[in-house]
CSV table of N, CA and C in Angstrom, one decimal:
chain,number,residue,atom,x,y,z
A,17,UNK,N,28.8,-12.0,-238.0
A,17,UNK,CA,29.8,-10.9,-238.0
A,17,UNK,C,29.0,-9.6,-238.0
A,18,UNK,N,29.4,-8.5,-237.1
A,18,UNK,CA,28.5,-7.6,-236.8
A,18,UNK,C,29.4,-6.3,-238.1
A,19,UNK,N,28.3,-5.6,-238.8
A,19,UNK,CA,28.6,-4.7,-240.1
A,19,UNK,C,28.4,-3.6,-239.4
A,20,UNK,N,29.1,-2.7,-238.7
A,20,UNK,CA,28.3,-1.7,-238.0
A,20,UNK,C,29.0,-0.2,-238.8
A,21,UNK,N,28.2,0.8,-239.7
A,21,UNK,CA,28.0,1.8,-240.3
A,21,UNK,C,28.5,2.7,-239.4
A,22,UNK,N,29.9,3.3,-239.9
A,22,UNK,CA,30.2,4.5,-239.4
A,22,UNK,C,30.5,5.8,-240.1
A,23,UNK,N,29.9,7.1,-239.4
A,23,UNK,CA,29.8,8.3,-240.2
A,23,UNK,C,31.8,8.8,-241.2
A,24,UNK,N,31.8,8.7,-242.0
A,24,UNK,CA,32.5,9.4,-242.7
A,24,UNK,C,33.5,10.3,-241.8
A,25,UNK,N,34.6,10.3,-241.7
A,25,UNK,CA,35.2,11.2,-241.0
A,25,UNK,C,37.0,11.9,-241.6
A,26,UNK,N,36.8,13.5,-241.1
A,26,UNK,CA,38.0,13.9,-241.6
A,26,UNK,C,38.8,14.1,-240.6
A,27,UNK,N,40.3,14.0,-240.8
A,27,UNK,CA,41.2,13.8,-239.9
A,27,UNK,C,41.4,15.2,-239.0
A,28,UNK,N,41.2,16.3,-239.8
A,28,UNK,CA,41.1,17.4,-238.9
A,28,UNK,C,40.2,18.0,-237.9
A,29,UNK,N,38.8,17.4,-238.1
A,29,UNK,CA,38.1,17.3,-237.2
A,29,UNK,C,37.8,16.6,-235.8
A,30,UNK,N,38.9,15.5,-236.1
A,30,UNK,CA,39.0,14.8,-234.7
A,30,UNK,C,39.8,14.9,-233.6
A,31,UNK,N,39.7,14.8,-233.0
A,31,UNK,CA,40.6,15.4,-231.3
A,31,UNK,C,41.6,14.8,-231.3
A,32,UNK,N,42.9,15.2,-231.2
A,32,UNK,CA,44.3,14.6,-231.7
A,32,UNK,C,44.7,13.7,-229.8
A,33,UNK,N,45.1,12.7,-230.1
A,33,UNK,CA,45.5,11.7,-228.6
A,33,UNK,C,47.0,12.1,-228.6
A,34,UNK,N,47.5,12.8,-228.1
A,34,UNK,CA,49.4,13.5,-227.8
A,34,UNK,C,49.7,11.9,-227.1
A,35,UNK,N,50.8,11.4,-228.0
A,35,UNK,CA,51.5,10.3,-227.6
A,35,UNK,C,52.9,10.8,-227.7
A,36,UNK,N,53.7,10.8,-226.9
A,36,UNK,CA,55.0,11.9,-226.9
A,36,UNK,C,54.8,13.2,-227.6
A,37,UNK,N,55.6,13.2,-228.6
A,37,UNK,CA,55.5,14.2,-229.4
A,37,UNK,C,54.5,13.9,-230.8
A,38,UNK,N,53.8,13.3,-231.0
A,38,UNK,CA,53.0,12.2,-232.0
A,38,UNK,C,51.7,12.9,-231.4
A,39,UNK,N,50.9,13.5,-232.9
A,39,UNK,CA,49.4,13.8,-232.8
A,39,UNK,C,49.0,12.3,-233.6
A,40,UNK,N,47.8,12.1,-233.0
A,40,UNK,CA,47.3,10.2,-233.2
A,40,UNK,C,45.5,10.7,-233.6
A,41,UNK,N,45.1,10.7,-234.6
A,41,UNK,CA,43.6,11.3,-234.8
A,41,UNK,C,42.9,10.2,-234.7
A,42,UNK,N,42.1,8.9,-234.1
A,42,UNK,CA,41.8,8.1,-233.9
A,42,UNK,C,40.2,8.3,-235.0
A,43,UNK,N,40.6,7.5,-236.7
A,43,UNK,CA,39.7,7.8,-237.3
A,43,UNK,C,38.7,6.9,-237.3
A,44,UNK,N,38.4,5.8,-237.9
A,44,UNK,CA,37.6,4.3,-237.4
A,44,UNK,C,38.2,3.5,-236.6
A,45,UNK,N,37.1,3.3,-236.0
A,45,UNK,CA,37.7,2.0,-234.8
A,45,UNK,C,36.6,1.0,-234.8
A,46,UNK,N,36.8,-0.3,-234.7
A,46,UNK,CA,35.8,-1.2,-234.9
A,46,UNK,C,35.8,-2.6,-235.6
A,47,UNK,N,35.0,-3.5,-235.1
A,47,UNK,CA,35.2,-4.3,-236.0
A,47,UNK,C,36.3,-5.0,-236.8
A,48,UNK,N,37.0,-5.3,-235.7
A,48,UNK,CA,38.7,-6.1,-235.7
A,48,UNK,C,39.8,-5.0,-236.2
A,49,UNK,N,39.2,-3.2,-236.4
A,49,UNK,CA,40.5,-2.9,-236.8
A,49,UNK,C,40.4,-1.3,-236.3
A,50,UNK,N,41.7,-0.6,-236.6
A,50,UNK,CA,41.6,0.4,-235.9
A,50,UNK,C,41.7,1.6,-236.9
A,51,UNK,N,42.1,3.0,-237.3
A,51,UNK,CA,42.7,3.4,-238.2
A,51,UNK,C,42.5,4.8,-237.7
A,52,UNK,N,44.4,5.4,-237.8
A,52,UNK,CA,44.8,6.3,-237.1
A,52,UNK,C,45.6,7.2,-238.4
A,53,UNK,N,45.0,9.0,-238.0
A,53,UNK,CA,45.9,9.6,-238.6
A,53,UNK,C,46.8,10.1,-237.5
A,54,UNK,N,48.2,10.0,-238.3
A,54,UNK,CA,49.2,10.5,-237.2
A,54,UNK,C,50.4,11.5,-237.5
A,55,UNK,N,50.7,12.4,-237.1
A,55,UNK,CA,51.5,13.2,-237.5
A,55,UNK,C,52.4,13.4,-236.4
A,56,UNK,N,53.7,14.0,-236.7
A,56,UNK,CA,54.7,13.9,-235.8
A,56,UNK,C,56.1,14.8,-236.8
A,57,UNK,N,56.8,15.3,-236.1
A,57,UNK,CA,57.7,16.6,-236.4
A,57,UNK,C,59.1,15.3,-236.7
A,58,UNK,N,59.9,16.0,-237.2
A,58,UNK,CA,61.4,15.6,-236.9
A,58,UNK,C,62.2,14.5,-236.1
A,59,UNK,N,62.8,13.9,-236.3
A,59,UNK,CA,63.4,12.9,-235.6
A,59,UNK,C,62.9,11.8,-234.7
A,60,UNK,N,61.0,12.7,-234.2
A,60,UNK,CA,60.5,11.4,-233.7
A,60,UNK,C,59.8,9.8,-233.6
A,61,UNK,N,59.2,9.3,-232.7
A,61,UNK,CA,59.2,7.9,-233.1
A,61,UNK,C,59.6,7.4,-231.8
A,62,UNK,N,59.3,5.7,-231.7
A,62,UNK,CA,59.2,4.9,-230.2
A,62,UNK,C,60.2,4.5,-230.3
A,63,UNK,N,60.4,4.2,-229.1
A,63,UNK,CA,61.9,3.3,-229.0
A,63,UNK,C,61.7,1.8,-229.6
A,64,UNK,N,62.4,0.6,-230.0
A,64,UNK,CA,62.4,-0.7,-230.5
A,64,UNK,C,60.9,-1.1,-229.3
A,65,UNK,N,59.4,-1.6,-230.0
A,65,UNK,CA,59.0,-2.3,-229.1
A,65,UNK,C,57.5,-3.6,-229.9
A,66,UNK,N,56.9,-3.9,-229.2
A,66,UNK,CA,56.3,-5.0,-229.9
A,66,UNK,C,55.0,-5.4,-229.0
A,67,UNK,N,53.8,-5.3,-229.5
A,67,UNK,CA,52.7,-5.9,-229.3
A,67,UNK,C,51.9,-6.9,-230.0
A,68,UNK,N,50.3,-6.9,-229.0
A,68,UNK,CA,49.7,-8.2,-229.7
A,68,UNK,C,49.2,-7.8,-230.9
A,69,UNK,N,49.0,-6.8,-231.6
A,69,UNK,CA,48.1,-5.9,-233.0
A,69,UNK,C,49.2,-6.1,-234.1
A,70,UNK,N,48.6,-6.4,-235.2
A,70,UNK,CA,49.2,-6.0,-236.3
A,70,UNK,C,49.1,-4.9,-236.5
A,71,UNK,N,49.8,-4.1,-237.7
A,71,UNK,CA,50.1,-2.7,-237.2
A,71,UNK,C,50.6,-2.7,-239.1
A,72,UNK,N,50.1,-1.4,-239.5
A,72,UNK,CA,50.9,-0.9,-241.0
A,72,UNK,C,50.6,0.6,-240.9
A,73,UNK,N,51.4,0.7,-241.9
A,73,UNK,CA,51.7,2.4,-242.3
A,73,UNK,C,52.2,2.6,-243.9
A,74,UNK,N,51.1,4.0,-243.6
A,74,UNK,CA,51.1,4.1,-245.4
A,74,UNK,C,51.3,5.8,-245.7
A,75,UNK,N,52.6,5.8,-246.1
A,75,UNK,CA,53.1,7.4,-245.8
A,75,UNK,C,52.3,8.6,-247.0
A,76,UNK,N,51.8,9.3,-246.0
A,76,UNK,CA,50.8,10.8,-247.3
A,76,UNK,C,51.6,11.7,-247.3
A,77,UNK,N,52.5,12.4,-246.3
A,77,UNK,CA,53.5,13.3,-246.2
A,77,UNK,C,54.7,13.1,-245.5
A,78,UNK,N,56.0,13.5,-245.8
A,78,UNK,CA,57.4,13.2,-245.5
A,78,UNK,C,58.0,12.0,-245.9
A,79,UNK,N,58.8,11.4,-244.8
A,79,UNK,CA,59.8,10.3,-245.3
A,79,UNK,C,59.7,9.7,-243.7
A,80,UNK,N,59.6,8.7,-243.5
A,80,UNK,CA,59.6,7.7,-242.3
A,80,UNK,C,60.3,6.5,-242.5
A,81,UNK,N,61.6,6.5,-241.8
A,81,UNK,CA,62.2,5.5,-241.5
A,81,UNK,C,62.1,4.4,-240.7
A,82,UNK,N,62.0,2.5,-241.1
A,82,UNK,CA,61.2,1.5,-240.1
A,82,UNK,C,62.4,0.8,-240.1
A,83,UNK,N,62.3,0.1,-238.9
A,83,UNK,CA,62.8,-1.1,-238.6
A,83,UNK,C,61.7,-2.2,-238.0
A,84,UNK,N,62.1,-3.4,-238.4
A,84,UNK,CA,61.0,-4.4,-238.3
A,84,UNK,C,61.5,-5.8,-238.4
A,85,UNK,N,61.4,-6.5,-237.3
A,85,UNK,CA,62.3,-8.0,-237.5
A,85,UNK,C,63.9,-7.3,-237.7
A,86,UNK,N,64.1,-6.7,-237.2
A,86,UNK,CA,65.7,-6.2,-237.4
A,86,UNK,C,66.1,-6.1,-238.9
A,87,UNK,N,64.8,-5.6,-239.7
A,87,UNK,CA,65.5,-4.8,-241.4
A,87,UNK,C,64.7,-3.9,-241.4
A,88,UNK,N,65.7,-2.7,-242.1
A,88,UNK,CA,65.1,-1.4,-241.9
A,88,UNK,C,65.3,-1.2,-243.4
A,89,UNK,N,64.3,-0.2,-243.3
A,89,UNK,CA,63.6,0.2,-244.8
A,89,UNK,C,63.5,2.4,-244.6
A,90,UNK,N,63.3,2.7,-245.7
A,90,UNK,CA,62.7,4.1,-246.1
A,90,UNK,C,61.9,4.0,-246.4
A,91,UNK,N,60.3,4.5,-245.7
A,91,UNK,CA,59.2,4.8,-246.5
A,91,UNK,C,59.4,6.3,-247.1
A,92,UNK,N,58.5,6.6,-248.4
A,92,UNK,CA,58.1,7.9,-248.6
A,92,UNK,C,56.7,8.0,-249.1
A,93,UNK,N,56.5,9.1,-249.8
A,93,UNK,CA,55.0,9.2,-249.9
A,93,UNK,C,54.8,8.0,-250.5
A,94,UNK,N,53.3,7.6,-250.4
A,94,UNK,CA,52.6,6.9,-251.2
A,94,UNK,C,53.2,5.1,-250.9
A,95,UNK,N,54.2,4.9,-249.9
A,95,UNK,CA,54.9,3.7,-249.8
A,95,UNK,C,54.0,3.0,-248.6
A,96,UNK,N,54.0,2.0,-248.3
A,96,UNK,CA,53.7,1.4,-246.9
A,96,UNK,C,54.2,-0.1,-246.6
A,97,UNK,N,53.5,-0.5,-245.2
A,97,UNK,CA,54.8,-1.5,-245.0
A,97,UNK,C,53.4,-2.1,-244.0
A,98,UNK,N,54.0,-3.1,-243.5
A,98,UNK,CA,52.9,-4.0,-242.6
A,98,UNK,C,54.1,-4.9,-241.9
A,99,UNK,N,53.5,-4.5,-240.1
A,99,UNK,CA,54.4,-4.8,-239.3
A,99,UNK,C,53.3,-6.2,-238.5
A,100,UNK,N,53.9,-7.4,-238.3
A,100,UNK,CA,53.0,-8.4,-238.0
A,100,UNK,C,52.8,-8.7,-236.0
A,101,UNK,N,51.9,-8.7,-235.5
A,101,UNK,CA,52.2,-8.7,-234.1
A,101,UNK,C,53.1,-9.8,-233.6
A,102,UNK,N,53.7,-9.2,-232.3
A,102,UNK,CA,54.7,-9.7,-231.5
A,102,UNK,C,56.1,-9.3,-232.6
A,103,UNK,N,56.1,-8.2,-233.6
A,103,UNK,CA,57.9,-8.3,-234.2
A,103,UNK,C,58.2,-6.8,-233.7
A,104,UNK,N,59.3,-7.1,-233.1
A,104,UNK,CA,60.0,-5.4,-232.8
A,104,UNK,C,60.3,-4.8,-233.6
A,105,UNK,N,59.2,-3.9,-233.7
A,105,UNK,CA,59.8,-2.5,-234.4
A,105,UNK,C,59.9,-1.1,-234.1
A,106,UNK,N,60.5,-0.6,-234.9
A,106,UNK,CA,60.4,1.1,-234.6
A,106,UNK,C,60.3,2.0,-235.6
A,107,UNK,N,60.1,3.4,-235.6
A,107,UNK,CA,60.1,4.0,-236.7
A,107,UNK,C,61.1,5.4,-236.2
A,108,UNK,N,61.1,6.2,-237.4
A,108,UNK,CA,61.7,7.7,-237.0
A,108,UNK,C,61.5,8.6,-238.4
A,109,UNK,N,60.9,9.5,-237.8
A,109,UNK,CA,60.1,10.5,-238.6
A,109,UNK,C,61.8,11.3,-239.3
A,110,UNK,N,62.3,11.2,-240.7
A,110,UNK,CA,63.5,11.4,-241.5
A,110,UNK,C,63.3,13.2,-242.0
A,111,UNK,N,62.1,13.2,-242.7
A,111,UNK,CA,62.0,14.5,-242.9
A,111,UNK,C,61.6,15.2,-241.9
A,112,UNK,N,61.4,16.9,-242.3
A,112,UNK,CA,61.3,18.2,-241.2
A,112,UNK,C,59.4,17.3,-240.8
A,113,UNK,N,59.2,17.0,-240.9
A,113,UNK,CA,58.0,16.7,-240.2
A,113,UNK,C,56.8,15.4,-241.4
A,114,UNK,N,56.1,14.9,-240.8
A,114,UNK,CA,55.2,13.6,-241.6
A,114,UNK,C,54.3,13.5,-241.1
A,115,UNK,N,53.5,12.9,-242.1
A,115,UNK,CA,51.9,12.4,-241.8
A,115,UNK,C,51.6,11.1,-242.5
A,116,UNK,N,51.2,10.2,-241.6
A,116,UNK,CA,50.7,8.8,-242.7
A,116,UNK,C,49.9,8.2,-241.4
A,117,UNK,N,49.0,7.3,-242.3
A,117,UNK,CA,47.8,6.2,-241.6
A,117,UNK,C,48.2,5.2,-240.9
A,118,UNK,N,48.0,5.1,-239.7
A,118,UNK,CA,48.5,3.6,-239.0
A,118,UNK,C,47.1,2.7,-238.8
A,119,UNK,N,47.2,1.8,-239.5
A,119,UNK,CA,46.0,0.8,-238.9
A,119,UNK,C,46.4,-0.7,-237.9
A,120,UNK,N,45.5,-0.8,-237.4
A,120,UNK,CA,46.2,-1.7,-236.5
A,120,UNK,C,45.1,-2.7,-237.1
A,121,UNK,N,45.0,-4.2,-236.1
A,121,UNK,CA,44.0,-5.1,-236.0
A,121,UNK,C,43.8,-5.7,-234.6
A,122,UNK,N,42.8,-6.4,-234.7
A,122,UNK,CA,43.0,-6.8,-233.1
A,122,UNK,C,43.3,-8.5,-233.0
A,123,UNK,N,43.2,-8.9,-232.2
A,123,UNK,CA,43.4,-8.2,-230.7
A,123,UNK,C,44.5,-7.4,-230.5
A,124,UNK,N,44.4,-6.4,-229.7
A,124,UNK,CA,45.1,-5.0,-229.6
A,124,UNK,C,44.5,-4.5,-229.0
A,125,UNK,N,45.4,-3.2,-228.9
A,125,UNK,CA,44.4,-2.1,-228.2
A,125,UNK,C,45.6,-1.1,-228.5
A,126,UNK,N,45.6,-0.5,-229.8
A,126,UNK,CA,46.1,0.6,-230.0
A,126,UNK,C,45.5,1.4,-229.4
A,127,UNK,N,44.4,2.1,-230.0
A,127,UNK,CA,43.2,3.2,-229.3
A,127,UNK,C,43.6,3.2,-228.1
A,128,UNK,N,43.5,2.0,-226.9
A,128,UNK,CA,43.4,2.0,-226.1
A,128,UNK,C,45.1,2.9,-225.0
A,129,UNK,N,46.1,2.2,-225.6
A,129,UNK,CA,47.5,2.1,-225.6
A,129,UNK,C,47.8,4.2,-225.5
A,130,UNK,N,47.3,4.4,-227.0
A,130,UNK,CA,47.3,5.9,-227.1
A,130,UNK,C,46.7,6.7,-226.5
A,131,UNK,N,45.2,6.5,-226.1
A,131,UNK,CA,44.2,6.8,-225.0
A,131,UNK,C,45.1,6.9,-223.5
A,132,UNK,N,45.8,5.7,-222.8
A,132,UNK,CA,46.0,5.5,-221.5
A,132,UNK,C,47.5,6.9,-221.8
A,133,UNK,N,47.8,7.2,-223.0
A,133,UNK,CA,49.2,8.0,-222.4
A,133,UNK,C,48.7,9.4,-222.7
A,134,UNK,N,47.8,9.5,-223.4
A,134,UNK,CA,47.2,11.3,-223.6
A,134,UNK,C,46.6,11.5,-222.7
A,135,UNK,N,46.3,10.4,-221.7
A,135,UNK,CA,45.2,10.9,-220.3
A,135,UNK,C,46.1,10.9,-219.2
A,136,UNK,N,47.5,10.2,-218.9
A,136,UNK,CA,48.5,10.5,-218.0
A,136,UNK,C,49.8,10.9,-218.3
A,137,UNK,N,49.7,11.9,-219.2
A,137,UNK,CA,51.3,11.8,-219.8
A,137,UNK,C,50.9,13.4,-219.2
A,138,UNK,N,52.2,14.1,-218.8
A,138,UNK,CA,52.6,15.5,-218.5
A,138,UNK,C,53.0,16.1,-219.6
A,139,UNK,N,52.6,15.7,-220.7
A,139,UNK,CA,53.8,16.6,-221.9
A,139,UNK,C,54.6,15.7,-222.7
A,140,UNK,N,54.6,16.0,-223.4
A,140,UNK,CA,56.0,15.1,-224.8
A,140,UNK,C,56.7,14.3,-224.0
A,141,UNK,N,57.4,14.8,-223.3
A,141,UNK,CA,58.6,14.1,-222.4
A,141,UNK,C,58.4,13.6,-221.6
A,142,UNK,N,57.3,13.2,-221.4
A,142,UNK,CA,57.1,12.0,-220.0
A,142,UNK,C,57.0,10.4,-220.5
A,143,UNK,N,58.3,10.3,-220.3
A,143,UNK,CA,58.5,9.1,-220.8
A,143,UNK,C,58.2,8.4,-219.5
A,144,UNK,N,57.6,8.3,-217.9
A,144,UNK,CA,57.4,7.8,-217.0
A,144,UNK,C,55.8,6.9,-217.4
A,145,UNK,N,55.2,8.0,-217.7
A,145,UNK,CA,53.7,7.8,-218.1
A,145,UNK,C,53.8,6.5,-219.3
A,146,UNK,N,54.5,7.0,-220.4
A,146,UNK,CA,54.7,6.2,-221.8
A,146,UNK,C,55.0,4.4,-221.1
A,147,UNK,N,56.0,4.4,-220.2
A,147,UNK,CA,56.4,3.4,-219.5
A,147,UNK,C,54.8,2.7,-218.7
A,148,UNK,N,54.3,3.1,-218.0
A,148,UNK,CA,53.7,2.7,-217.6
A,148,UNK,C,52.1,2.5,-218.4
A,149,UNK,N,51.7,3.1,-219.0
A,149,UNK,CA,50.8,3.1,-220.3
A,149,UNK,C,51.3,1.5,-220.6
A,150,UNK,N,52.3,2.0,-221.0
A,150,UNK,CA,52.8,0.4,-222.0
A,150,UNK,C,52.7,-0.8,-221.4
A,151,UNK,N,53.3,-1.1,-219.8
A,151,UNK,CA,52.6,-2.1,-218.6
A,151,UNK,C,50.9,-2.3,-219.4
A,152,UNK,N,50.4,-1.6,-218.9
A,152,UNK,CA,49.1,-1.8,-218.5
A,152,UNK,C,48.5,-2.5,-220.1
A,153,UNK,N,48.6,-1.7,-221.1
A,153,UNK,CA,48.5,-2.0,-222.5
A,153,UNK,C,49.5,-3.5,-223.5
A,154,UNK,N,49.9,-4.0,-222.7
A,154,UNK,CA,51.1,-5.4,-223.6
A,154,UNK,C,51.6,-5.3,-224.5
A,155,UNK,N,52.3,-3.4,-224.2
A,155,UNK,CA,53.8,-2.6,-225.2
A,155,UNK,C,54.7,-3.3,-224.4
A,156,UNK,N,55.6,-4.2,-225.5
A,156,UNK,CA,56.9,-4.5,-224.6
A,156,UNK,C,57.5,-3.8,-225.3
A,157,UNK,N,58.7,-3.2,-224.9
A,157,UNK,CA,60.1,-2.3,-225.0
A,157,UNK,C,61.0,-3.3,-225.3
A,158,UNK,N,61.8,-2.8,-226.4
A,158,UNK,CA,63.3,-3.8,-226.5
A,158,UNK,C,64.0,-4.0,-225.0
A,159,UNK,N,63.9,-2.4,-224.5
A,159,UNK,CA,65.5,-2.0,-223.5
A,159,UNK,C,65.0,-2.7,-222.3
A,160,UNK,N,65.5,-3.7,-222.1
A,160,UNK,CA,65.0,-3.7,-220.5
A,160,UNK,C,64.6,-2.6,-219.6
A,161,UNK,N,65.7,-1.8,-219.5
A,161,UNK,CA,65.7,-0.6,-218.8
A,161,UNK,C,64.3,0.6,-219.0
A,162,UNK,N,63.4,0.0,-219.9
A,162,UNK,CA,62.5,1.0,-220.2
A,162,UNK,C,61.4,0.0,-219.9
A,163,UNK,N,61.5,-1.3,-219.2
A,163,UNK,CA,60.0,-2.3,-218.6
A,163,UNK,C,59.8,-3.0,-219.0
């Protein structure tokens, strides 16, 4: 198993990945796991969807609402939750705006997922890009209609 030593790092110093309306600070990556600060305003959040990564969240500021295996929960500060790969879920940012840690594991490719739509997305609302991102990355969408 490879131990590989990474520098210390603070969330504000790292270059934010724009995933719609979602700033994603890509803090460690490595070594079967990922770990993301992410912030995001009001009412946002993905549509129902599901990959190969485990995936948790552990709320530092606001209130975030999950659904997961079809039961939905309130996080708030200091709460967290662990979403298992392949179960549809979603979230939606409850308060005027939130911040909490997403870590993923692999196999995955979060980094990667968030990477492919901050390098072809036009803006918040290009949900064309988010669609196709998600293809390429093995994001399935609940809605048919969204791939």
């Amino acid at each position: 198993m490879s131990t590989s030593l990474q520098p210390k790092r603070r969330a504000d110093d790292v270059t934010a990945l724009r995933v719609m309306t979602e700033e994603m600070r890509p803090l460690l990556v490595g070594d079967g796991y990922q770990m993301f600060d992410v912030r995001a305003p009001q009412s946002s959040g993905p549509p129902p969807h599901q990959h190969p990564w485990d995936e948790s969240y552990v709320v530092l500021e606001g209130e975030l609402w999950v659904s997961r295996g079809g039961e939905e929960t309130t996080l708030q500060v200091g709460e967290a939750i662990r979403v298992p790969a392949g179960v549809v879920h979603a979230y939606r940012v409850l308060s005027e705006g939130a911040r909490w840690l997403t870590t993923s594991s692999f196999p995955g490719g979060a980094l990667d997922f968030f990477s492919d739509v901050d390098e072809t997305s036009n803006g918040p609302g290009d949900v064309k890009a988010l669609i196709e991102a998600a293809k390429r990355n093995n994001v399935k969408f609940a809605d048919p209609a969204l791939g």
